[in-house]
Amino acid sequence: MNKLYLSLPLTAALLMGQGAPEGTHLTNLKKLTNGGQNAEAYWAPDGKRIIFQTTREPYGCDQIFVMNADGSDQHLVSTGKGRTTCAYFLKDNRHIVYASTHEAAEACPTPPDRSKGYVWGVFAGYDIYVADDTGKNPKKLTSTPGYDAEATVNFAQNKIVYTSLASGDLELWQMKPDGSGKKQLTKREGYDGGAVFSHDGKQIVWRATDPGNPKAMARYKELLKENLTEPMKMELFVSDAAGKKVQQLTKFGCASFAPTFTPDGKQIIFSSNKHNCDGRKFELYRINTDGSGLEQITNFGGFTSFPEFAPDGKTLVFATDYQTTQRYEFNIWTAAWKD
């Protein structure tokens, strides 16, 4: 991995083309949302729409919205009740999947106790739903006790990968768009989540607790008893579509998450705070699927994450606090991609 590049002083980085916050691979930046907390934006199969989660008035916690690729026509497609996360279009371009707690309770679940540090709630009330792309006719796809969420879809193979506590541990599972054919993919202790397929559906990349970090694993076990997990010690792993031939891509001892494959399946773009470990400043990086060739992509200086290529491979969507005016404001941006 190219660790030397990331340790260079700022003046050297400027000379190497990282002076612009967007770096050398992103051009024609466009901000699609304006205010609130917007994240996890993913493309429709035809590249004309984007589905994303947002906390904005009048909702007290995350709901799912859809907008056109230029940011117009932003509208609610979840129920407006409970809390939601991780939405995606299905292959037919007319249905969506997302996770929600609305059947467990109409109110937003109680946020995690921050005295325990920066933790995420893996709320037991989360289940995965499918609905039409207007949000009507929601149907539950999961019903096991505990957390079921973080679903993403591979359009080529028409399969869903998601994270579930069905086995008693947070593992990756796979199912068909109608909820049938559920199959557990990972079977090792520790959190496995945030998974996405390569475009051809032959590989999966995800974030996970580092099995070689005993302290992080002990902390994971402790928090899971309270339906919590700590994202600040996560590494990236890649495997084939069946969850076999697992390879660890990162070993930074920091937080690496939100991975996505490049269109050719040979590289992965992801978010990490490896330059500011234990801090909340995240940038986008690129790495080969064999763990080599690490390259920093952005230099926005704040939080940047959740990248995904448009179906044609020409545009990247991502979330960032770049040029925000409020604390905890995150917006969805797109940029043209160039190698």
Short mmCIF file of C-alpha atoms in Angstrom, two decimals:
data_model
loop_
_atom_site.label_atom_id
_atom_site.label_comp_id
_atom_site.label_asym_id
_atom_site.label_seq_id
_atom_site.Cartn_x
_atom_site.Cartn_y
_atom_site.Cartn_z
CA MET A 1 0.00 0.00 0.00
CA ASN A 2 1.17 3.51 -0.79
CA LYS A 3 1.52 4.67 2.81
CA LEU A 4 4.28 7.15 1.96
CA TYR A 5 1.91 9.27 -0.12
CA LEU A 6 -0.55 9.64 2.74
CA SER A 7 2.17 10.69 5.18
CA LEU A 8 3.55 13.47 2.98
CA PRO A 9 3.34 17.04 4.29
CA LEU A 10 0.66 19.32 2.85
CA THR A 11 3.04 21.18 0.54
CA ALA A 12 4.14 17.93 -1.09
CA ALA A 13 0.54 16.81 -1.41
CA LEU A 14 -0.30 20.05 -3.20
CA LEU A 15 2.49 19.47 -5.68
CA MET A 16 1.13 15.96 -6.31
CA GLY A 17 -2.26 17.25 -7.39
CA GLN A 18 -4.18 17.07 -4.09
CA GLY A 19 -4.44 20.86 -3.74
CA ALA A 20 -8.04 20.91 -4.97
CA PRO A 21 -10.37 19.49 -2.30
CA GLU A 22 -11.94 17.17 -4.87
CA GLY A 23 -8.54 15.86 -5.94
CA THR A 24 -7.66 14.87 -9.49
CA HIS A 25 -10.36 12.27 -10.17
CA LEU A 26 -13.51 14.34 -9.50
CA THR A 27 -14.69 17.21 -11.69
CA ASN A 28 -17.90 19.16 -12.25
CA LEU A 29 -19.10 18.97 -8.63
CA LYS A 30 -22.83 19.47 -8.11
CA LYS A 31 -24.63 19.75 -4.76
CA LEU A 32 -28.04 18.04 -4.88
CA THR A 33 -29.40 18.66 -1.37
CA ASN A 34 -29.26 21.78 0.77
CA GLY A 35 -29.44 21.38 4.54
CA GLY A 36 -30.32 18.59 6.93
CA GLN A 37 -28.52 15.30 7.33
CA ASN A 38 -28.42 13.50 4.00
CA ALA A 39 -26.49 10.28 3.37
CA GLU A 40 -26.37 6.85 1.74
CA ALA A 41 -27.41 7.95 -1.74
CA TYR A 42 -27.66 5.18 -4.36
CA TRP A 43 -28.52 5.16 -8.06
CA ALA A 44 -31.55 3.72 -9.79
CA PRO A 45 -30.70 1.12 -12.48
CA ASP A 46 -31.34 3.62 -15.27
CA GLY A 47 -29.21 6.33 -13.63
CA LYS A 48 -32.04 8.85 -13.70
CA ARG A 49 -32.92 8.85 -9.99
CA ILE A 50 -31.21 8.58 -6.61
CA ILE A 51 -32.60 7.14 -3.39
CA PHE A 52 -31.19 8.40 -0.09
CA GLN A 53 -31.84 8.70 3.64
CA THR A 54 -32.38 12.08 5.24
CA THR A 55 -33.27 13.74 8.52
CA ARG A 56 -35.16 16.93 7.73
CA GLU A 57 -38.28 18.72 8.90
CA PRO A 58 -40.85 17.60 9.84
CA TYR A 59 -39.25 14.21 10.58
CA GLY A 60 -37.37 13.57 13.79
CA CYS A 61 -35.04 10.92 12.38
CA ASP A 62 -33.97 9.35 9.10
CA GLN A 63 -36.55 8.74 6.38
CA ILE A 64 -36.12 7.58 2.79
CA PHE A 65 -36.43 10.04 -0.08
CA VAL A 66 -36.07 9.76 -3.86
CA MET A 67 -34.91 12.56 -6.16
CA ASN A 68 -33.98 13.01 -9.78
CA ALA A 69 -30.28 12.77 -10.64
CA ASP A 70 -30.10 16.58 -10.82
CA GLY A 71 -31.53 16.95 -7.28
CA SER A 72 -35.04 17.95 -8.32
CA ASP A 73 -38.31 16.43 -7.08
CA GLN A 74 -37.12 15.32 -3.64
CA HIS A 75 -39.95 13.40 -1.98
CA LEU A 76 -40.69 10.89 0.78
CA VAL A 77 -41.01 7.20 -0.14
CA SER A 78 -40.85 5.59 3.33
CA THR A 79 -43.77 5.68 5.77
CA GLY A 80 -42.63 8.76 7.67
CA LYS A 81 -42.79 6.71 10.89
CA GLY A 82 -40.08 5.05 12.92
CA ARG A 83 -36.50 5.28 11.69
CA THR A 84 -35.16 4.06 8.35
CA THR A 85 -31.79 3.25 6.83
CA CYS A 86 -30.05 1.88 3.76
CA ALA A 87 -32.44 2.07 0.80
CA TYR A 88 -31.86 0.76 -2.71
CA PHE A 89 -33.74 0.39 -5.99
CA LEU A 90 -34.57 -3.05 -7.31
CA LYS A 91 -33.58 -4.23 -10.77
CA ASP A 92 -36.99 -3.41 -12.27
CA ASN A 93 -36.48 0.33 -11.54
CA ARG A 94 -40.02 0.44 -10.11
CA HIS A 95 -39.51 -0.93 -6.58
CA ILE A 96 -37.30 -0.06 -3.61
CA VAL A 97 -36.01 -1.85 -0.52
CA TYR A 98 -35.17 -0.19 2.79
CA ALA A 99 -34.96 -0.96 6.50
CA SER A 100 -37.38 0.59 8.96
CA THR A 101 -38.52 0.39 12.59
CA HIS A 102 -42.03 1.70 11.86
CA GLU A 103 -43.82 -1.53 12.78
CA ALA A 104 -42.00 -1.77 16.11
CA ALA A 105 -43.00 1.80 17.01
CA GLU A 106 -44.21 4.87 15.12
CA ALA A 107 -41.87 7.15 17.10
CA CYS A 108 -38.15 7.41 16.45
CA PRO A 109 -36.20 4.93 18.58
CA THR A 110 -34.27 6.41 21.50
CA PRO A 111 -30.81 7.47 20.28
CA PRO A 112 -27.80 5.61 21.72
CA ASP A 113 -26.28 6.82 24.96
CA ARG A 114 -23.30 8.94 23.88
CA SER A 115 -21.63 8.37 27.25
CA LYS A 116 -20.61 5.04 25.72
CA GLY A 117 -18.74 6.89 22.99
CA TYR A 118 -19.58 7.20 19.31
CA VAL A 119 -21.84 4.19 18.81
CA TRP A 120 -24.53 3.15 16.35
CA GLY A 121 -27.87 1.68 17.36
CA VAL A 122 -28.54 -1.72 15.76
CA PHE A 123 -32.17 -1.44 16.78
CA ALA A 124 -34.04 -4.72 17.18
CA GLY A 125 -37.08 -3.15 15.49
CA TYR A 126 -35.37 -2.87 12.11
CA ASP A 127 -36.77 -5.06 9.34
CA ILE A 128 -36.33 -4.83 5.58
CA TYR A 129 -39.26 -3.83 3.37
CA VAL A 130 -39.97 -3.71 -0.33
CA ALA A 131 -42.35 -1.11 -1.77
CA ASP A 132 -43.11 0.44 -5.12
CA ASP A 133 -41.00 3.47 -6.00
CA THR A 134 -43.67 5.86 -4.73
CA GLY A 135 -43.52 4.21 -1.31
CA LYS A 136 -46.88 2.48 -1.60
CA ASN A 137 -47.66 -1.16 -0.81
CA PRO A 138 -44.76 -1.85 1.60
CA LYS A 139 -44.17 -5.55 2.27
CA LYS A 140 -41.91 -6.96 4.97
CA LEU A 141 -39.09 -9.20 3.69
CA THR A 142 -37.55 -10.12 7.07
CA SER A 143 -39.24 -11.13 10.30
CA THR A 144 -36.58 -12.67 12.53
CA PRO A 145 -36.13 -11.16 16.01
CA GLY A 146 -33.44 -8.52 16.10
CA TYR A 147 -31.71 -6.31 13.58
CA ASP A 148 -32.25 -6.76 9.82
CA ALA A 149 -30.98 -3.83 7.72
CA GLU A 150 -28.24 -2.50 5.42
CA ALA A 151 -29.69 -4.04 2.26
CA THR A 152 -28.13 -3.38 -1.14
CA VAL A 153 -29.05 -4.89 -4.50
CA ASN A 154 -27.08 -6.32 -7.38
CA PHE A 155 -28.94 -5.56 -10.61
CA ALA A 156 -27.07 -8.15 -12.68
CA GLN A 157 -27.87 -11.11 -10.42
CA ASN A 158 -31.09 -9.65 -8.92
CA LYS A 159 -29.96 -10.47 -5.36
CA ILE A 160 -30.04 -8.59 -2.08
CA VAL A 161 -27.21 -8.68 0.46
CA TYR A 162 -27.94 -7.42 3.97
CA THR A 163 -26.91 -7.61 7.63
CA SER A 164 -28.90 -9.68 10.11
CA LEU A 165 -28.76 -10.76 13.75
CA ALA A 166 -30.73 -13.91 12.89
CA SER A 167 -27.80 -16.17 13.84
CA GLY A 168 -27.13 -14.31 17.09
CA ASP A 169 -24.23 -12.39 15.53
CA LEU A 170 -24.25 -9.55 12.99
CA GLU A 171 -23.57 -11.45 9.76
CA LEU A 172 -24.06 -10.95 6.04
CA TRP A 173 -27.06 -12.67 4.48
CA GLN A 174 -28.44 -12.92 0.97
CA MET A 175 -32.01 -13.18 -0.31
CA LYS A 176 -34.13 -12.73 -3.40
CA PRO A 177 -36.17 -9.53 -3.91
CA ASP A 178 -39.33 -11.28 -2.68
CA GLY A 179 -37.62 -12.30 0.58
CA SER A 180 -37.19 -15.95 -0.34
CA GLY A 181 -33.95 -17.93 -0.53
CA LYS A 182 -32.35 -16.47 2.58
CA LYS A 183 -28.77 -17.66 3.00
CA GLN A 184 -26.11 -16.75 5.55
CA LEU A 185 -22.86 -15.69 3.83
CA THR A 186 -20.47 -14.92 6.69
CA LYS A 187 -19.97 -17.05 9.77
CA ARG A 188 -17.36 -15.45 11.94
CA GLU A 189 -17.59 -13.55 15.19
CA GLY A 190 -17.83 -9.78 14.93
CA TYR A 191 -19.85 -7.23 13.00
CA ASP A 192 -20.19 -7.75 9.24
CA GLY A 193 -22.17 -5.10 7.38
CA GLY A 194 -22.46 -2.35 4.82
CA ALA A 195 -21.93 -4.87 2.02
CA VAL A 196 -22.21 -4.22 -1.70
CA PHE A 197 -21.82 -6.42 -4.78
CA SER A 198 -19.51 -5.73 -7.68
CA HIS A 199 -21.44 -4.69 -10.81
CA ASP A 200 -21.29 -8.22 -12.24
CA GLY A 201 -22.43 -9.73 -8.93
CA LYS A 202 -19.35 -11.96 -8.59
CA GLN A 203 -17.75 -10.21 -5.58
CA ILE A 204 -18.83 -8.63 -2.29
CA VAL A 205 -17.03 -6.00 -0.23
CA TRP A 206 -18.03 -5.00 3.31
CA ARG A 207 -16.89 -3.51 6.62
CA ALA A 208 -16.24 -5.70 9.64
CA THR A 209 -14.69 -5.94 13.07
CA ASP A 210 -11.04 -6.85 12.64
CA PRO A 211 -10.65 -10.45 13.90
CA GLY A 212 -7.02 -9.65 14.64
CA ASN A 213 -7.90 -6.83 17.04
CA PRO A 214 -8.85 -8.45 20.40
CA LYS A 215 -9.72 -5.11 21.99
CA ALA A 216 -12.13 -4.19 19.18
CA MET A 217 -13.70 -7.66 19.29
CA ALA A 218 -14.24 -7.49 23.07
CA ARG A 219 -15.83 -4.06 22.68
CA TYR A 220 -18.09 -5.42 19.91
CA LYS A 221 -19.38 -8.22 22.16
CA GLU A 222 -19.99 -5.83 25.03
CA LEU A 223 -21.98 -3.35 22.94
CA LEU A 224 -24.00 -5.93 21.03
CA LYS A 225 -25.70 -6.96 24.28
CA GLU A 226 -27.22 -3.46 24.26
CA ASN A 227 -28.02 -3.45 20.53
CA LEU A 228 -25.12 -1.11 19.84
CA THR A 229 -21.99 -1.25 17.72
CA GLU A 230 -18.94 0.99 17.48
CA PRO A 231 -17.95 1.97 13.92
CA MET A 232 -14.57 3.50 14.72
CA LYS A 233 -12.59 0.24 14.50
CA MET A 234 -13.73 -1.29 11.21
CA GLU A 235 -11.74 -2.82 8.36
CA LEU A 236 -12.71 -3.77 4.81
CA PHE A 237 -13.03 -7.32 3.51
CA VAL A 238 -13.73 -8.74 0.05
CA SER A 239 -14.95 -12.18 -1.02
CA ASP A 240 -16.69 -13.97 -3.84
CA ALA A 241 -20.48 -13.72 -4.05
CA ALA A 242 -20.93 -16.77 -1.81
CA GLY A 243 -18.88 -15.24 1.01
CA LYS A 244 -15.93 -17.54 0.27
CA LYS A 245 -12.28 -16.69 -0.44
CA VAL A 246 -12.37 -13.85 2.08
CA GLN A 247 -9.49 -11.36 1.95
CA GLN A 248 -8.85 -8.49 4.35
CA LEU A 249 -8.18 -5.30 2.39
CA THR A 250 -7.34 -2.78 5.12
CA LYS A 251 -5.61 -3.00 8.46
CA PHE A 252 -5.42 0.60 9.57
CA GLY A 253 -6.79 0.17 13.09
CA CYS A 254 -9.16 3.03 12.29
CA ALA A 255 -12.58 3.28 10.64
CA SER A 256 -12.98 2.20 7.02
CA PHE A 257 -16.48 1.78 5.64
CA ALA A 258 -18.94 2.56 2.82
CA PRO A 259 -17.03 0.63 0.14
CA THR A 260 -18.15 0.43 -3.48
CA PHE A 261 -16.59 -1.28 -6.48
CA THR A 262 -15.34 0.58 -9.51
CA PRO A 263 -17.33 -0.43 -12.63
CA ASP A 264 -14.66 -2.91 -13.76
CA GLY A 265 -14.64 -4.66 -10.36
CA LYS A 266 -10.87 -4.27 -9.99
CA GLN A 267 -10.82 -1.49 -7.40
CA ILE A 268 -12.83 -0.24 -4.46
CA ILE A 269 -13.64 3.33 -3.42
CA PHE A 270 -14.28 3.74 0.31
CA SER A 271 -14.31 6.21 3.19
CA SER A 272 -11.77 6.23 6.01
CA ASN A 273 -10.32 8.37 8.77
CA LYS A 274 -6.92 6.65 8.47
CA HIS A 275 -5.30 10.09 8.20
CA ASN A 276 -7.04 11.15 11.42
CA CYS A 277 -7.60 7.90 13.31
CA ASP A 278 -10.27 8.14 16.04
CA GLY A 279 -11.32 11.48 14.58
CA ARG A 280 -14.42 12.35 12.58
CA LYS A 281 -12.69 13.59 9.45
CA PHE A 282 -13.18 11.07 6.65
CA GLU A 283 -11.96 11.19 3.05
CA LEU A 284 -12.47 8.92 0.04
CA TYR A 285 -9.75 6.44 -0.90
CA ARG A 286 -9.23 3.91 -3.68
CA ILE A 287 -7.62 0.49 -3.31
CA ASN A 288 -7.14 -2.55 -5.56
CA THR A 289 -9.12 -5.66 -4.69
CA ASP A 290 -5.86 -7.39 -3.68
CA GLY A 291 -5.16 -4.65 -1.11
CA SER A 292 -2.47 -2.85 -3.11
CA GLY A 293 -2.33 0.61 -4.66
CA LEU A 294 -3.92 2.69 -1.91
CA GLU A 295 -4.67 6.24 -3.11
CA GLN A 296 -6.39 9.16 -1.42
CA ILE A 297 -9.11 10.57 -3.68
CA THR A 298 -10.55 13.59 -1.84
CA ASN A 299 -9.20 16.23 0.50
CA PHE A 300 -12.36 18.05 1.61
CA GLY A 301 -11.13 18.28 5.21
CA GLY A 302 -14.32 17.06 6.90
CA PHE A 303 -16.62 14.08 6.55
CA THR A 304 -16.97 12.53 3.08
CA SER A 305 -18.44 9.08 2.53
CA PHE A 306 -20.98 6.78 0.83
CA PRO A 307 -19.60 6.88 -2.72
CA GLU A 308 -21.31 5.00 -5.55
CA PHE A 309 -20.77 5.02 -9.31
CA ALA A 310 -23.70 5.65 -11.62
CA PRO A 311 -24.63 2.63 -13.77
CA ASP A 312 -22.71 4.10 -16.72
CA GLY A 313 -19.58 4.52 -14.55
CA LYS A 314 -19.18 8.20 -15.43
CA THR A 315 -20.52 9.88 -12.28
CA LEU A 316 -19.88 9.39 -8.57
CA VAL A 317 -22.48 10.27 -5.93
CA PHE A 318 -21.37 10.80 -2.34
CA ALA A 319 -22.26 12.54 0.93
CA THR A 320 -20.13 15.25 2.51
CA ASP A 321 -20.17 18.16 4.93
CA TYR A 322 -18.12 20.19 2.42
CA GLN A 323 -19.32 23.83 2.22
CA THR A 324 -21.99 23.33 4.88
CA THR A 325 -23.20 26.14 7.13
CA GLN A 326 -24.61 24.14 10.05
CA ARG A 327 -23.03 21.61 12.40
CA TYR A 328 -24.00 18.03 11.51
CA GLU A 329 -25.20 19.13 8.08
CA PHE A 330 -24.40 16.65 5.30
CA ASN A 331 -25.39 16.98 1.68
CA ILE A 332 -25.49 14.73 -1.37
CA TRP A 333 -23.16 15.67 -4.23
CA THR A 334 -22.30 14.23 -7.62
CA ALA A 335 -19.11 14.61 -9.62
CA ALA A 336 -17.84 13.42 -12.97
CA TRP A 337 -15.20 10.71 -12.56
CA LYS A 338 -11.92 10.53 -14.46
CA ASP A 339 -8.99 8.14 -14.07
#
